[in-house]
Amino acid sequence: MAVAWGDPAIVLRCGVQQPASLKPTSRCDVVNGVGWFSRQDQDHDWIFTTIGRSTNVELRVPSDYTPAADALIDVADAIKDNLAVSEPCV
């Protein structure tokens, strides 16, 4: 499932694979109770993937949005309400 909003579009996708670059030692940022792995693509857009949820969620935030983490606040409650924690972010 995917949804998009804004111009340029912020895109949320559910059920994505864990990023290959995510390692046990990777940084985990907690925003409003949801753990995120963050990285930037070649266009400097931010790609955030949940850590420790029953289903992975990816949020792509174009570089036009500053700070990009504001979008994480917007989706945190929906993620907490609908996806169980399988392994907490540490």
CSV table of N, CA and C in Angstrom, one decimal:
chain,number,residue,atom,x,y,z
A,1,MET,N,0.8,-1.2,0.0
A,1,MET,CA,0.0,0.0,0.0
A,1,MET,C,0.9,1.2,0.0
A,2,ALA,N,0.5,2.2,-0.7
A,2,ALA,CA,1.2,3.5,-0.7
A,2,ALA,C,0.2,4.7,-0.8
A,3,VAL,N,0.6,5.8,-0.1
A,3,VAL,CA,-0.2,7.0,-0.2
A,3,VAL,C,0.8,8.1,-0.4
A,4,ALA,N,0.4,9.2,-1.0
A,4,ALA,CA,1.2,10.4,-1.3
A,4,ALA,C,0.4,11.6,-1.0
A,5,TRP,N,1.1,12.7,-0.6
A,5,TRP,CA,0.5,14.0,-0.4
A,5,TRP,C,1.5,15.0,-0.5
A,6,GLY,N,1.0,16.2,-0.8
A,6,GLY,CA,1.9,17.4,-1.0
A,6,GLY,C,2.5,17.5,-2.4
A,7,ASP,N,3.2,18.7,-2.6
A,7,ASP,CA,3.8,19.0,-3.9
A,7,ASP,C,5.1,19.7,-3.6
A,8,PRO,N,6.2,19.0,-3.7
A,8,PRO,CA,6.4,17.6,-4.2
A,8,PRO,C,5.9,16.6,-3.2
A,9,ALA,N,5.6,15.4,-3.7
A,9,ALA,CA,4.9,14.4,-2.9
A,9,ALA,C,5.8,13.8,-1.8
A,10,ILE,N,5.2,13.7,-0.6
A,10,ILE,CA,5.7,12.9,0.4
A,10,ILE,C,5.1,11.5,0.2
A,11,VAL,N,5.8,10.4,0.2
A,11,VAL,CA,5.2,9.1,-0.1
A,11,VAL,C,5.5,8.2,1.1
A,12,LEU,N,4.4,7.6,1.5
A,12,LEU,CA,4.4,6.6,2.6
A,12,LEU,C,4.1,5.2,2.0
A,13,ARG,N,4.9,4.2,2.2
A,13,ARG,CA,4.7,2.9,1.7
A,13,ARG,C,4.7,1.9,2.9
A,14,CYS,N,3.8,1.0,2.9
A,14,CYS,CA,3.7,-0.1,4.0
A,14,CYS,C,4.2,-1.4,3.4
A,15,GLY,N,4.8,-2.2,4.3
A,15,GLY,CA,5.2,-3.5,3.9
A,15,GLY,C,6.5,-3.6,3.0
A,16,VAL,N,7.4,-2.6,3.2
A,16,VAL,CA,8.6,-2.5,2.5
A,16,VAL,C,9.6,-3.5,3.1
A,17,GLN,N,10.7,-3.8,2.3
A,17,GLN,CA,11.7,-4.6,2.9
A,17,GLN,C,12.6,-3.8,3.8
A,18,GLN,N,13.3,-4.4,4.7
A,18,GLN,CA,14.2,-3.7,5.6
A,18,GLN,C,15.4,-3.2,4.7
A,19,PRO,N,15.8,-2.0,4.8
A,19,PRO,CA,16.9,-1.5,4.0
A,19,PRO,C,18.2,-2.3,4.2
A,20,ALA,N,18.9,-2.6,3.1
A,20,ALA,CA,20.1,-3.3,3.2
A,20,ALA,C,21.2,-2.7,4.1
A,21,SER,N,21.1,-1.3,4.1
A,21,SER,CA,22.1,-0.6,4.9
A,21,SER,C,21.8,-0.5,6.4
A,22,LEU,N,20.6,-1.1,6.8
A,22,LEU,CA,20.2,-1.1,8.2
A,22,LEU,C,21.0,-2.3,8.9
A,23,LYS,N,21.8,-1.9,9.9
A,23,LYS,CA,22.6,-2.9,10.7
A,23,LYS,C,22.2,-2.8,12.1
A,24,PRO,N,22.5,-3.8,12.9
A,24,PRO,CA,22.2,-3.8,14.4
A,24,PRO,C,22.9,-2.6,15.1
A,25,THR,N,23.9,-2.0,14.5
A,25,THR,CA,24.6,-0.9,15.1
A,25,THR,C,24.1,0.4,14.5
A,26,SER,N,23.2,0.4,13.6
A,26,SER,CA,22.7,1.6,13.0
A,26,SER,C,22.0,2.5,14.0
A,27,ARG,N,22.0,3.8,13.7
A,27,ARG,CA,21.4,4.8,14.6
A,27,ARG,C,19.9,4.6,14.4
A,28,CYS,N,19.2,4.8,15.6
A,28,CYS,CA,17.7,4.7,15.6
A,28,CYS,C,17.2,6.0,16.2
A,29,ASP,N,16.5,6.8,15.5
A,29,ASP,CA,15.9,8.0,16.0
A,29,ASP,C,14.4,7.8,16.4
A,30,VAL,N,14.1,8.1,17.6
A,30,VAL,CA,12.7,7.9,18.1
A,30,VAL,C,12.0,9.3,18.0
A,31,VAL,N,10.9,9.3,17.2
A,31,VAL,CA,10.1,10.5,17.1
A,31,VAL,C,8.6,10.1,17.5
A,32,ASN,N,8.2,10.7,18.5
A,32,ASN,CA,6.8,10.5,19.1
A,32,ASN,C,6.5,9.0,19.3
A,33,GLY,N,7.5,8.3,19.8
A,33,GLY,CA,7.3,6.9,20.1
A,33,GLY,C,7.5,5.9,19.0
A,34,VAL,N,8.0,6.3,17.9
A,34,VAL,CA,8.2,5.5,16.7
A,34,VAL,C,9.7,5.5,16.4
A,35,GLY,N,10.4,4.4,16.3
A,35,GLY,CA,11.8,4.3,15.9
A,35,GLY,C,12.0,4.4,14.4
A,36,TRP,N,13.0,5.1,13.9
A,36,TRP,CA,13.2,5.3,12.5
A,36,TRP,C,14.7,5.2,12.2
A,37,PHE,N,14.9,4.5,11.0
A,37,PHE,CA,16.3,4.5,10.4
A,37,PHE,C,16.2,5.5,9.3
A,38,SER,N,17.2,6.4,9.2
A,38,SER,CA,17.1,7.5,8.2
A,38,SER,C,18.4,7.4,7.3
A,39,ARG,N,18.1,7.8,6.1
A,39,ARG,CA,19.2,7.9,5.1
A,39,ARG,C,18.8,8.9,4.0
A,40,GLN,N,19.7,9.3,3.2
A,40,GLN,CA,19.4,10.2,2.1
A,40,GLN,C,19.8,9.5,0.8
A,41,ASP,N,18.9,9.8,-0.2
A,41,ASP,CA,19.2,9.3,-1.6
A,41,ASP,C,20.1,10.2,-2.4
A,42,GLN,N,20.4,9.9,-3.6
A,42,GLN,CA,21.2,10.7,-4.4
A,42,GLN,C,20.7,12.1,-4.7
A,43,ASP,N,19.4,12.3,-4.6
A,43,ASP,CA,18.8,13.6,-4.8
A,43,ASP,C,18.7,14.4,-3.5
A,44,HIS,N,19.2,13.8,-2.4
A,44,HIS,CA,19.2,14.4,-1.1
A,44,HIS,C,17.8,14.4,-0.4
A,45,ASP,N,16.9,13.6,-1.0
A,45,ASP,CA,15.6,13.4,-0.3
A,45,ASP,C,15.9,12.4,0.9
A,46,TRP,N,15.1,12.6,1.9
A,46,TRP,CA,15.2,11.7,3.1
A,46,TRP,C,14.3,10.5,2.9
A,47,ILE,N,14.9,9.3,3.3
A,47,ILE,CA,14.1,8.1,3.3
A,47,ILE,C,14.2,7.6,4.8
A,48,PHE,N,13.0,7.5,5.4
A,48,PHE,CA,12.9,7.0,6.7
A,48,PHE,C,12.2,5.6,6.7
A,49,THR,N,12.7,4.7,7.5
A,49,THR,CA,12.1,3.4,7.6
A,49,THR,C,11.9,3.0,9.1
A,50,THR,N,10.7,2.5,9.4
A,50,THR,CA,10.5,2.2,10.8
A,50,THR,C,11.4,1.1,11.2
A,51,ILE,N,11.8,1.1,12.5
A,51,ILE,CA,12.6,0.0,13.1
A,51,ILE,C,11.7,-0.6,14.2
A,52,GLY,N,11.7,-1.9,14.2
A,52,GLY,CA,11.0,-2.6,15.3
A,52,GLY,C,9.5,-2.7,15.3
A,53,ARG,N,8.9,-2.5,14.2
A,53,ARG,CA,7.5,-2.6,14.0
A,53,ARG,C,7.1,-4.0,13.3
A,54,SER,N,5.9,-4.4,13.5
A,54,SER,CA,5.5,-5.7,12.9
A,54,SER,C,5.5,-5.7,11.4
A,55,THR,N,5.4,-4.5,10.8
A,55,THR,CA,5.5,-4.3,9.4
A,55,THR,C,6.3,-3.0,9.2
A,56,ASN,N,7.2,-3.1,8.2
A,56,ASN,CA,8.0,-1.9,7.9
A,56,ASN,C,7.3,-0.9,7.1
A,57,VAL,N,7.5,0.4,7.5
A,57,VAL,CA,6.9,1.5,6.8
A,57,VAL,C,8.0,2.4,6.4
A,58,GLU,N,7.9,2.9,5.1
A,58,GLU,CA,8.9,3.8,4.6
A,58,GLU,C,8.2,5.1,4.3
A,59,LEU,N,8.9,6.2,4.6
A,59,LEU,CA,8.4,7.5,4.3
A,59,LEU,C,9.5,8.3,3.6
A,60,ARG,N,9.2,8.7,2.3
A,60,ARG,CA,10.2,9.4,1.5
A,60,ARG,C,9.7,10.9,1.5
A,61,VAL,N,10.7,11.7,2.0
A,61,VAL,CA,10.4,13.1,2.1
A,61,VAL,C,11.4,13.9,1.2
A,62,PRO,N,10.8,14.6,0.2
A,62,PRO,CA,11.7,15.4,-0.6
A,62,PRO,C,12.5,16.5,0.1
A,63,SER,N,13.6,16.8,-0.4
A,63,SER,CA,14.5,17.7,0.2
A,63,SER,C,13.9,19.1,0.4
A,64,ASP,N,12.8,19.4,-0.4
A,64,ASP,CA,12.1,20.7,-0.3
A,64,ASP,C,11.6,20.9,1.1
A,65,TYR,N,11.3,19.9,1.9
A,65,TYR,CA,10.7,20.0,3.2
A,65,TYR,C,11.8,20.0,4.2
A,66,THR,N,11.8,21.1,5.0
A,66,THR,CA,12.7,21.3,6.1
A,66,THR,C,12.0,21.7,7.3
A,67,PRO,N,12.2,21.1,8.5
A,67,PRO,CA,13.0,19.8,8.6
A,67,PRO,C,12.2,18.6,8.1
A,68,ALA,N,12.8,17.7,7.5
A,68,ALA,CA,12.2,16.5,7.0
A,68,ALA,C,11.5,15.7,8.1
A,69,ALA,N,12.0,15.7,9.3
A,69,ALA,CA,11.5,15.0,10.4
A,69,ALA,C,10.1,15.4,10.8
A,70,ASP,N,9.6,16.6,10.4
A,70,ASP,CA,8.2,17.0,10.7
A,70,ASP,C,7.2,16.0,10.1
A,71,ALA,N,7.5,15.4,9.0
A,71,ALA,CA,6.6,14.4,8.4
A,71,ALA,C,6.5,13.2,9.3
A,72,LEU,N,7.5,12.9,10.1
A,72,LEU,CA,7.5,11.7,11.0
A,72,LEU,C,6.5,11.9,12.1
A,73,ILE,N,6.4,13.2,12.5
A,73,ILE,CA,5.5,13.6,13.6
A,73,ILE,C,4.0,13.4,13.0
A,74,ASP,N,3.8,13.7,11.8
A,74,ASP,CA,2.5,13.6,11.2
A,74,ASP,C,2.0,12.2,11.1
A,75,VAL,N,2.8,11.2,11.0
A,75,VAL,CA,2.4,9.8,10.8
A,75,VAL,C,2.6,8.9,12.0
A,76,ALA,N,3.2,9.5,13.1
A,76,ALA,CA,3.6,8.7,14.2
A,76,ALA,C,2.4,8.0,14.9
A,77,ASP,N,1.3,8.8,15.1
A,77,ASP,CA,0.1,8.2,15.8
A,77,ASP,C,-0.5,7.1,15.0
A,78,ALA,N,-0.6,7.2,13.7
A,78,ALA,CA,-1.2,6.2,12.9
A,78,ALA,C,-0.3,4.9,13.0
A,79,ILE,N,1.0,5.1,13.0
A,79,ILE,CA,1.8,3.9,13.1
A,79,ILE,C,1.7,3.2,14.4
A,80,LYS,N,1.8,4.0,15.5
A,80,LYS,CA,1.6,3.5,16.9
A,80,LYS,C,0.3,2.8,17.1
A,81,ASP,N,-0.8,3.3,16.5
A,81,ASP,CA,-2.1,2.7,16.7
A,81,ASP,C,-2.3,1.5,15.9
A,82,ASN,N,-1.6,1.3,14.8
A,82,ASN,CA,-1.9,0.2,13.9
A,82,ASN,C,-0.8,-0.9,13.7
A,83,LEU,N,0.4,-0.6,14.2
A,83,LEU,CA,1.5,-1.6,14.0
A,83,LEU,C,2.2,-1.9,15.3
A,84,ALA,N,2.1,-3.1,15.7
A,84,ALA,CA,2.7,-3.5,17.0
A,84,ALA,C,4.2,-3.4,17.0
A,85,VAL,N,4.8,-3.2,18.2
A,85,VAL,CA,6.2,-3.2,18.3
A,85,VAL,C,6.7,-4.6,18.4
A,86,SER,N,7.6,-5.0,17.5
A,86,SER,CA,8.1,-6.4,17.5
A,86,SER,C,9.5,-6.4,18.2
A,87,GLU,N,10.2,-5.3,18.1
A,87,GLU,CA,11.5,-5.2,18.7
A,87,GLU,C,11.8,-3.7,18.9
A,88,PRO,N,11.9,-3.2,20.1
A,88,PRO,CA,12.0,-1.8,20.4
A,88,PRO,C,13.3,-1.2,19.8
A,89,CYS,N,13.3,0.0,19.5
A,89,CYS,CA,14.5,0.7,19.1
A,89,CYS,C,15.3,1.0,20.3
A,90,VAL,N,16.6,0.7,20.2
A,90,VAL,CA,17.5,1.0,21.3
A,90,VAL,C,18.6,1.9,20.9
